[in-house]
mmCIF file of C-alpha atoms in Angstrom:
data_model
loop_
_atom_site.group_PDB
_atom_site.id
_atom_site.type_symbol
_atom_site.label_atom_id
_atom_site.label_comp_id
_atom_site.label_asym_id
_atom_site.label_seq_id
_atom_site.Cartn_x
_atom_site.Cartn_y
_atom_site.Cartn_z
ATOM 1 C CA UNK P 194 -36.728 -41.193 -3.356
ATOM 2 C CA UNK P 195 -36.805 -39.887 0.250
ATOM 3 C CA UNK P 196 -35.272 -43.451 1.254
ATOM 4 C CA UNK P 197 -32.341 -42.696 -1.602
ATOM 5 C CA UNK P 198 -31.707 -38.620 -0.196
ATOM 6 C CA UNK P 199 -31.635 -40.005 3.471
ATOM 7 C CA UNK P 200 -28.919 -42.313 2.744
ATOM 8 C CA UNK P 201 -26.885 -39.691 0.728
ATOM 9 C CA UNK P 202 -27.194 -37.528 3.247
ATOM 10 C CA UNK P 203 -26.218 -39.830 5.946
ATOM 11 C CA UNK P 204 -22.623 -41.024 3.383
ATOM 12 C CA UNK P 205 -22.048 -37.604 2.711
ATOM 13 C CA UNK P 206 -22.390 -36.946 6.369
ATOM 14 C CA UNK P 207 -20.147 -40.015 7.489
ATOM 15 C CA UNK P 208 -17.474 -38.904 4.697
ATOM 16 C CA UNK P 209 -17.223 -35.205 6.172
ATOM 17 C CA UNK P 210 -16.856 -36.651 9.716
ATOM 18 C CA UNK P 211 -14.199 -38.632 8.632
ATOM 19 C CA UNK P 212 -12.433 -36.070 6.977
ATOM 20 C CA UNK P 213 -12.371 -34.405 9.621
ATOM 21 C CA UNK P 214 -11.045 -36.499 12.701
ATOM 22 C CA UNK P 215 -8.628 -36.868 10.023
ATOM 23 C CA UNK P 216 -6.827 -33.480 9.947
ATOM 24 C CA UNK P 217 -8.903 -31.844 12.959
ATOM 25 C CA UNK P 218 -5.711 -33.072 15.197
ATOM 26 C CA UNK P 219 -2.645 -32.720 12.854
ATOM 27 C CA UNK P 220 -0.737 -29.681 12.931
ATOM 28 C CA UNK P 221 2.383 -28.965 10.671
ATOM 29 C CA UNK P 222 5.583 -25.821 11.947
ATOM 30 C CA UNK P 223 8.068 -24.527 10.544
ATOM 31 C CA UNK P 224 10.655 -21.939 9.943
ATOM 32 C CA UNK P 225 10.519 -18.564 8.944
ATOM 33 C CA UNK P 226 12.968 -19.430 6.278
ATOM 34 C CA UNK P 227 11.172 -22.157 5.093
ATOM 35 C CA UNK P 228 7.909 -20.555 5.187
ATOM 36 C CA UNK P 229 8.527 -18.046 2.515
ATOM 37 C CA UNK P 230 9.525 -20.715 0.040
ATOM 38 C CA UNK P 231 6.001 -22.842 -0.323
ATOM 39 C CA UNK P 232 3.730 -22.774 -3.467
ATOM 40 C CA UNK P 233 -0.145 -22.367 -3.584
ATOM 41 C CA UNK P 234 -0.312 -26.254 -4.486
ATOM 42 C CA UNK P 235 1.978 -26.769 -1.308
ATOM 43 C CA UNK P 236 0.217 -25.056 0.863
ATOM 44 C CA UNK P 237 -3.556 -26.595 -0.336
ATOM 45 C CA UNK P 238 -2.007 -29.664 -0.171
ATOM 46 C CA UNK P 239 -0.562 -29.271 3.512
ATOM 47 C CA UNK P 240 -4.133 -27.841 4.542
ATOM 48 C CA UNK P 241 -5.995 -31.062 3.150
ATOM 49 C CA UNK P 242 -3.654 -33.654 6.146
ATOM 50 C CA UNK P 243 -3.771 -30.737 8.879
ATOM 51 C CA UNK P 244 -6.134 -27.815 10.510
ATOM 52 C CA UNK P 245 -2.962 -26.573 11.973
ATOM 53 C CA UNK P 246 0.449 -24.697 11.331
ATOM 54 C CA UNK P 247 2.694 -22.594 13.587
ATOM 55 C CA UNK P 248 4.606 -20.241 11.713
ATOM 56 C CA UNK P 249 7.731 -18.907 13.045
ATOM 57 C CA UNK P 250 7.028 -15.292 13.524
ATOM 58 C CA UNK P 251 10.863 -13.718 15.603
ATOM 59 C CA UNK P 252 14.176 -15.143 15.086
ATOM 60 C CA UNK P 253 16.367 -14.399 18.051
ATOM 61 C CA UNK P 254 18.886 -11.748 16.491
ATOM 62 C CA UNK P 255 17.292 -11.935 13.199
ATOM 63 C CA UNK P 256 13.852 -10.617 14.784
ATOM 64 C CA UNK P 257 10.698 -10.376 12.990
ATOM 65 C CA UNK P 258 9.599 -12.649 10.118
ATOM 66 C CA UNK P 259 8.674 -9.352 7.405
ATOM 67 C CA UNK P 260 7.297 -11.703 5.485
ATOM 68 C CA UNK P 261 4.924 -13.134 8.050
ATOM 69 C CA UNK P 262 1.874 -11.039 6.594
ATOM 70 C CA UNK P 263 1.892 -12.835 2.831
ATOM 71 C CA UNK P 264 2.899 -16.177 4.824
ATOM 72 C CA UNK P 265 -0.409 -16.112 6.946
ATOM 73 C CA UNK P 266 -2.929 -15.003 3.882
ATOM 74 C CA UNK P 267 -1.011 -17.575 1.948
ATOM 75 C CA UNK P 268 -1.852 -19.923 4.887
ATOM 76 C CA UNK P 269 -5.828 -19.029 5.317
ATOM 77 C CA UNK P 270 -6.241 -19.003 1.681
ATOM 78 C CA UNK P 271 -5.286 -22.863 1.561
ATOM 79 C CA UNK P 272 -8.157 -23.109 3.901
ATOM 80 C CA UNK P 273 -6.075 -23.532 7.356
ATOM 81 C CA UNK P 274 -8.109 -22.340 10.468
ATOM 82 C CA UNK P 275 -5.814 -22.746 13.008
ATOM 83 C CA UNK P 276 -2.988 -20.315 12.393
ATOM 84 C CA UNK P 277 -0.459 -20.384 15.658
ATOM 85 C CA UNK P 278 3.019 -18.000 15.433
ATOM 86 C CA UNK P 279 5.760 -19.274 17.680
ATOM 87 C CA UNK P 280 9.141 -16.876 18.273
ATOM 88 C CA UNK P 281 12.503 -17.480 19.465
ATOM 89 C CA UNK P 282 13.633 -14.681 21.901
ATOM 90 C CA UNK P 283 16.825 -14.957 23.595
ATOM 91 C CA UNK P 284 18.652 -12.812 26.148
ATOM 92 C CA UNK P 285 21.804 -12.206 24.120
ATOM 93 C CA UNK P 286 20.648 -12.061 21.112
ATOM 94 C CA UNK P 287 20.642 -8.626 19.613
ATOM 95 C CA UNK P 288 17.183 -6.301 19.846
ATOM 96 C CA UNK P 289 16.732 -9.047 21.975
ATOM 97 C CA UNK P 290 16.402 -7.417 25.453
ATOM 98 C CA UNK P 291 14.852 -6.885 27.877
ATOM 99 C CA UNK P 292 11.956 -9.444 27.021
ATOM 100 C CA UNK P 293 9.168 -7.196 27.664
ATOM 101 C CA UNK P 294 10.716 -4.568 24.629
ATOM 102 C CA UNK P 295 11.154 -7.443 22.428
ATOM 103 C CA UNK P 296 7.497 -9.068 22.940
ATOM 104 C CA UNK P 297 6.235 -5.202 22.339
ATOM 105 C CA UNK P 298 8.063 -4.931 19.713
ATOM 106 C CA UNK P 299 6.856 -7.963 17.979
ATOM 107 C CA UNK P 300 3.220 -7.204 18.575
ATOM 108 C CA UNK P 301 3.520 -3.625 17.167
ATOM 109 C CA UNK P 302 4.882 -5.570 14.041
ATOM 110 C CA UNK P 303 2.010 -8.047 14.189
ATOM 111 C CA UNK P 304 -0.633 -4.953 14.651
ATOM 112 C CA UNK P 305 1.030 -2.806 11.577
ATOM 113 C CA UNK P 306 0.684 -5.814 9.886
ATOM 114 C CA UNK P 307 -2.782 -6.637 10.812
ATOM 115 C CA UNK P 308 -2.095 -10.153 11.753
ATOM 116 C CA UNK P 309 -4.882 -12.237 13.163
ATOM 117 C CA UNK P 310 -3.354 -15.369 15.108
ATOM 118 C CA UNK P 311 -4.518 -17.796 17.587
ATOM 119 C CA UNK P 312 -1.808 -18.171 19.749
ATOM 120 C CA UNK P 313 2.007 -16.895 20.077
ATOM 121 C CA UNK P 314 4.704 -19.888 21.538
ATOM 122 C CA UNK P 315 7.580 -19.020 23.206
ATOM 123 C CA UNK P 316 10.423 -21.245 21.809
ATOM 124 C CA UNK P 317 12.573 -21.929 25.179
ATOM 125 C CA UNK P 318 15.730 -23.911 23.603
ATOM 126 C CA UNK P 319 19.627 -23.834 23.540
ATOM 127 C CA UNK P 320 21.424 -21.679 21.305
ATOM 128 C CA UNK P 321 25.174 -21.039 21.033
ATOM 129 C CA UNK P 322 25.884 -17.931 22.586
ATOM 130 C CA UNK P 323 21.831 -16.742 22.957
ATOM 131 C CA UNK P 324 21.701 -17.192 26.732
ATOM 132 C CA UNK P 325 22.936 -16.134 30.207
ATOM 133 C CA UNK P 326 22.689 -17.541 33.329
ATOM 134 C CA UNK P 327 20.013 -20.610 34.109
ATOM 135 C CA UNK P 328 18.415 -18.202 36.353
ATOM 136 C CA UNK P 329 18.774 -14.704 34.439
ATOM 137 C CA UNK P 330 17.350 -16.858 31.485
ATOM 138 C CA UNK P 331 14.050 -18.288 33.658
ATOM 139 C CA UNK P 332 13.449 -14.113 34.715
ATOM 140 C CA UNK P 333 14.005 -13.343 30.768
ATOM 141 C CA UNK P 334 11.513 -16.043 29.457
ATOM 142 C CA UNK P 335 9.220 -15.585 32.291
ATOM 143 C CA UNK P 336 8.952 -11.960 31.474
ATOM 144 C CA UNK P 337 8.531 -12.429 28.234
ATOM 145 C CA UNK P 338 5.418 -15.013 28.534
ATOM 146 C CA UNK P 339 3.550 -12.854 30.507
ATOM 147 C CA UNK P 340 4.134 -9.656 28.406
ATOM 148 C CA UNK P 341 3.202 -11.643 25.820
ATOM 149 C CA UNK P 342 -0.388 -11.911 28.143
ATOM 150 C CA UNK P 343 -0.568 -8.379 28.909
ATOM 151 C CA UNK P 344 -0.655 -7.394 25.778
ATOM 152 C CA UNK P 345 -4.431 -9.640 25.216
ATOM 153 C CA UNK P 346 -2.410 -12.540 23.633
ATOM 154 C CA UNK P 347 -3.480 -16.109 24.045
ATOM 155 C CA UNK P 348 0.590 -17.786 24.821
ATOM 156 C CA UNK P 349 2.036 -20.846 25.150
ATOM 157 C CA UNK P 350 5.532 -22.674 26.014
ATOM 158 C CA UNK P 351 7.412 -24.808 23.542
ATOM 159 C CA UNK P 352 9.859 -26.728 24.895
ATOM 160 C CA UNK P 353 11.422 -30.012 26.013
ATOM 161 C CA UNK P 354 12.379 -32.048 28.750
ATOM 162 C CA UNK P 355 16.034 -31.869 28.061
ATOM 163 C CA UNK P 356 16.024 -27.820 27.044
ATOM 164 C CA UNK P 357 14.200 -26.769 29.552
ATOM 165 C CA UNK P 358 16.616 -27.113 32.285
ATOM 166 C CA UNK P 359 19.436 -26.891 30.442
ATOM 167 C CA UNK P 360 18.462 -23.226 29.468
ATOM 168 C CA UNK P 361 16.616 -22.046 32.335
ATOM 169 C CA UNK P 362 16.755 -24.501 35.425
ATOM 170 C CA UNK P 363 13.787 -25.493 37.539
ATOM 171 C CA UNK P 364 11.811 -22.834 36.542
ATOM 172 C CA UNK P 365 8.179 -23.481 37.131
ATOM 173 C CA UNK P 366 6.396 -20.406 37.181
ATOM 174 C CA UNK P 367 4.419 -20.472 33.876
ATOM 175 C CA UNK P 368 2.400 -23.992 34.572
ATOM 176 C CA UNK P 369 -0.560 -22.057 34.065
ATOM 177 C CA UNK P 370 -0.021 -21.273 30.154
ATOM 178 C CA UNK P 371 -0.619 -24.049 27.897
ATOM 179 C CA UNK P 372 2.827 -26.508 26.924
ATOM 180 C CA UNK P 373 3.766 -27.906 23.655
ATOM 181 C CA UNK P 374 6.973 -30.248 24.270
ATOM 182 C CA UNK P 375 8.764 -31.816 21.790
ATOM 183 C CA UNK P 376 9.626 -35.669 21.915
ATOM 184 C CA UNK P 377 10.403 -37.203 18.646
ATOM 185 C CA UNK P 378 9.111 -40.732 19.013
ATOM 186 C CA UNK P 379 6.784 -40.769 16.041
ATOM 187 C CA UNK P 380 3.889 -41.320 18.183
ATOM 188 C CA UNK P 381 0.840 -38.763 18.365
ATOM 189 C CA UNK P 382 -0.293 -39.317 21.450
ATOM 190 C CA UNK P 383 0.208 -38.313 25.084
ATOM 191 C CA UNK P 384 1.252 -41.391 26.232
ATOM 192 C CA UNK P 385 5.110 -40.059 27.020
ATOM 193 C CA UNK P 386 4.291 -38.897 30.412
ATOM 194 C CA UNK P 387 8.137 -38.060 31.412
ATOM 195 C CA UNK P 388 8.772 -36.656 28.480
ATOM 196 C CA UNK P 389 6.499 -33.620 29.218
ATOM 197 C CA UNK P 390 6.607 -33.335 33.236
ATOM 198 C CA UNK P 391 9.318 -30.843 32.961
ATOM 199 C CA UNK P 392 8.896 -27.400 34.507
ATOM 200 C CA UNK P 393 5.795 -28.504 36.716
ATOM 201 C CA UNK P 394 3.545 -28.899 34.242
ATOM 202 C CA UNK P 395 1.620 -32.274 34.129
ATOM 203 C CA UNK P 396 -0.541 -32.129 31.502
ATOM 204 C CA UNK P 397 0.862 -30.957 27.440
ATOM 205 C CA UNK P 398 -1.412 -29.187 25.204
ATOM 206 C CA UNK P 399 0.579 -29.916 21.782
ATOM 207 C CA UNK P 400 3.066 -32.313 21.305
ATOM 208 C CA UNK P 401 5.919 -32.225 18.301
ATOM 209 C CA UNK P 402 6.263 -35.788 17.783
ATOM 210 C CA UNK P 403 8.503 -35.816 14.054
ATOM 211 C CA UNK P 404 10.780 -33.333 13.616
ATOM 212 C CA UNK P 405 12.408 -32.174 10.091
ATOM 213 C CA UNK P 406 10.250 -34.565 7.649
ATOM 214 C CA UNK P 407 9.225 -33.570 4.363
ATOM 215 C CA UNK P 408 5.289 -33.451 3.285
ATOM 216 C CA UNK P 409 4.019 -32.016 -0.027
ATOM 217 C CA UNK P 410 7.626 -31.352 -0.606
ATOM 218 C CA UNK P 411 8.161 -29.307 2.513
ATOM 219 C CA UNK P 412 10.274 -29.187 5.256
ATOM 220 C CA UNK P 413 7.977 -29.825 8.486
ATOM 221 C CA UNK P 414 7.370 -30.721 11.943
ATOM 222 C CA UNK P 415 4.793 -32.734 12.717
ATOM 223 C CA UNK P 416 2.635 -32.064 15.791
ATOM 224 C CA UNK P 417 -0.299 -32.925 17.471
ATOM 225 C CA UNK P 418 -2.982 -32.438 19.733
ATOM 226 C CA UNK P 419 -6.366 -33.732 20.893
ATOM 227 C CA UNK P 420 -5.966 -38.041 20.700
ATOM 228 C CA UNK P 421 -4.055 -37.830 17.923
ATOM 229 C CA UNK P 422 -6.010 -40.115 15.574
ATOM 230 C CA UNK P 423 -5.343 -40.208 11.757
ATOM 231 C CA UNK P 424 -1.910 -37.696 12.166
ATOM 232 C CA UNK P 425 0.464 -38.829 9.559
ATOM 233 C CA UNK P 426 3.948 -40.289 11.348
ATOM 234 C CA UNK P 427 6.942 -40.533 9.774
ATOM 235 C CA UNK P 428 6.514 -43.107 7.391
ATOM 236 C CA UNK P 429 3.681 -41.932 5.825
ATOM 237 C CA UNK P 430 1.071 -43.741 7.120
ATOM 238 C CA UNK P 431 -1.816 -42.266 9.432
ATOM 239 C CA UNK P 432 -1.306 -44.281 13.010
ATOM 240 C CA UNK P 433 -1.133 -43.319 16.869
ATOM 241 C CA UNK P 434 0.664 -46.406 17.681
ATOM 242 C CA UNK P 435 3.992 -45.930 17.019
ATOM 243 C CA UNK P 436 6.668 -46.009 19.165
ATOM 244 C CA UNK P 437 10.420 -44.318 19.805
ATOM 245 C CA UNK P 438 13.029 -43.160 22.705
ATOM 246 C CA UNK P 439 14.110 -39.761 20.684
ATOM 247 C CA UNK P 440 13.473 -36.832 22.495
ATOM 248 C CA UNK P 441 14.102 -33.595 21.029
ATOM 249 C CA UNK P 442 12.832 -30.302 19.523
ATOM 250 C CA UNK P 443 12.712 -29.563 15.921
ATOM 251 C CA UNK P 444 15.832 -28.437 13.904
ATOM 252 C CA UNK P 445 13.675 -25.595 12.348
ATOM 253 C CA UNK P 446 14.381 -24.069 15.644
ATOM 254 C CA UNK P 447 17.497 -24.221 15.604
ATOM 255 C CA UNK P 448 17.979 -22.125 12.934
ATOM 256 C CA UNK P 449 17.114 -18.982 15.731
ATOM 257 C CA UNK P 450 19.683 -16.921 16.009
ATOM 258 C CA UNK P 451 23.397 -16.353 17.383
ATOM 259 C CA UNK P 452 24.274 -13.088 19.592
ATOM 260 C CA UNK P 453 24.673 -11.343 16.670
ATOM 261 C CA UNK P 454 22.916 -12.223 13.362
ATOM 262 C CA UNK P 455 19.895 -14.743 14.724
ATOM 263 C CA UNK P 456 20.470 -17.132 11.853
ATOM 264 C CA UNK P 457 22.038 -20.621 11.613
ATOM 265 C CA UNK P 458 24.105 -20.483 14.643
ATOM 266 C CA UNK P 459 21.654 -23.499 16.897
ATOM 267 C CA UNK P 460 23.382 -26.269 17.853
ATOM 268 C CA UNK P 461 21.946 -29.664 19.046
ATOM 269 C CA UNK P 462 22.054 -30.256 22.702
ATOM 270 C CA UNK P 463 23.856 -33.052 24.517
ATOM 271 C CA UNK P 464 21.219 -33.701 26.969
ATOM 272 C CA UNK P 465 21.040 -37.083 28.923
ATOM 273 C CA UNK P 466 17.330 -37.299 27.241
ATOM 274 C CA UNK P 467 18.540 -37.035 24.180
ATOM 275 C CA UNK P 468 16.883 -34.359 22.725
ATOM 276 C CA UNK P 469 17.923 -32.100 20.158
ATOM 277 C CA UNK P 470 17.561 -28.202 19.633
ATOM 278 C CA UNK P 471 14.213 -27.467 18.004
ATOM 279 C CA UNK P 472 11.521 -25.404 16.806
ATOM 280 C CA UNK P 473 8.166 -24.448 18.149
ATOM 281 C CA UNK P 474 4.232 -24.953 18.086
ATOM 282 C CA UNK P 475 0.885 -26.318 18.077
ATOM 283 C CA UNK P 476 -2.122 -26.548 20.886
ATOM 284 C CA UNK P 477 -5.977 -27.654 21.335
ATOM 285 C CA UNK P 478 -6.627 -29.988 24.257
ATOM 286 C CA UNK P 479 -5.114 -28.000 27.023
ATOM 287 C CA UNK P 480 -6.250 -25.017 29.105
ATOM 288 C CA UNK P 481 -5.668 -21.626 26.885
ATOM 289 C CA UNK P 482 -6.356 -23.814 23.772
ATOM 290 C CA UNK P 483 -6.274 -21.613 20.691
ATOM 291 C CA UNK P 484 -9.331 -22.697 19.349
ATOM 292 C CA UNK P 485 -12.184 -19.654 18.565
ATOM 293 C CA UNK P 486 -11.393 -16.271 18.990
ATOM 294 C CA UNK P 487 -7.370 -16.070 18.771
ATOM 295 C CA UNK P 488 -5.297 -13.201 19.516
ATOM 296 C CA UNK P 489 -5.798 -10.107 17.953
ATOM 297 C CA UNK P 490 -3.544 -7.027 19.009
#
């Protein structure tokens, strides 16, 4: 009988181990639009193929996701333990500046609304009519990264090798806060080393690997971190070993905000990369990993 409990155990064991280097990697993002349109059964089936999700939290003009509160509950209720927010701030954009009034603003929503998060993204991407000059933008997102740290927050970058310069030059002051690039080559893994040396940075923390697929009848981006192993690519199938030349961020980004209303108004970029305007997210291997205590304001 002892024999018969030992090797229970040790299946039981081996089957929650390999549930979990199944998901314990994956990581889902999205919109704040989309984010207020997923069921219960959505969400419980989006937290059994990630750990995970970066909500979109400020939409350039549009500003704070009010809805962000009944997204997140919705989102630890489905059993998710890695709740990221990412936001799109932009220089033009209005109640958008300076960056340090904007990032205070945003955690004064977050702390009304008693949000408990690991880690905030700043979503560095191109936007008709959102930005300034390359190096009035680098000052604006600079300052608003390390606000974001002043205030106790746990921050990260999301961008790409073709936005970043485009929108704020050779900026490469903020190598010290964790990166999650974008670099749509269906692949989870790290293994597109000039797709995230941008900006001095040499190591990524997160990488957004599909952008605007659909799982458990969602709009997502997929994203990784840690080796990658069992994350779901974009045919369906659990693999690290796919390959790709897209570069790009996620089209849920682009959906940030124009000088004036924040809201449909991102176009794709022309870069000689070829990456395309995107969204934000994800982290766990890097240094300011979100994993364990999160941000709380």
């Amino acid at each position: 009988m002892n024999k018969i409990n030992n090797n229970l155990f040790l299946i039981i064991s081996s089957l929650i181990l390999l549930i979990s280097l199944v998901n314990g990697e994956c990581a889902i993002d999205f919109s704040s639009e989309i984010s207020v349109g997923i069921s219960d059964s959505q969400w419980s089936c989006l937290a059994e193929s990630n750990q995970r999700v970066i909500i979109q939290v400020w939409s350039g003009g549009d500003q704070y996701n009010s809805n962000i509160s009944s997204v997140v509950a919705a989102a630890e209720q489905a059993g998710f333990e890695n709740i990221d927010l990412y936001a799109f701030l932009c220089s033009e954009c209005d109640g958008n500046y300076p960056a340090s009034s904007a990032i205070q603003s945003l955690a004064s929503s977050l702390k009304t609304d008693g949000i408990n998060f690991n880690m905030l993204w700043i979503d560095v991407e191109q936007c008709d009519g959102c930005w300034g000059s390359e190096d009035d933008n680098a000052n604006y997102v600079q300052e608003a990264v390390e606000t974001a740290q002043g205030l106790g927050m746990f921050v990260g970058v999301y961008s790409s090798e073709g936005e970043w310069p485009q929108t704020v030059g050779n900026l490469t002051a903020l190598t010290s806060f964790p990166l999650w690039y974008a670099h749509y080559d269906d692949n989870p893994s790290f293994s597109d080393t000039s797709f995230y040396e941008f900006g001095g940075w040499t190591s990524p923390t997160m990488k957004q690997y599909v952008g605007n697929t659909n799982q458990c009848g969602v709009s997502v981006d997929l994203d990784f971190y840690g080796s990658g192993s069992g994350c779901t690519t974009s045919s369906g199938s659990a693999s690290g070993n796919s390959s790709g030349n897209n570069s790009g961020s996620s089209n849920s980004g682009s959906n940030s905000g124009s000088s004036n209303s924040g809201s449909n108004s991102g176009s794709a970029s022309g870069s000689a990369s070829g990456s395309a305007s995107g969204s934000a997210s994800g982290s766990g291997t890097g240094s300011g990993s979100s994993s364990g205590s999160g941000s709380s304001i």
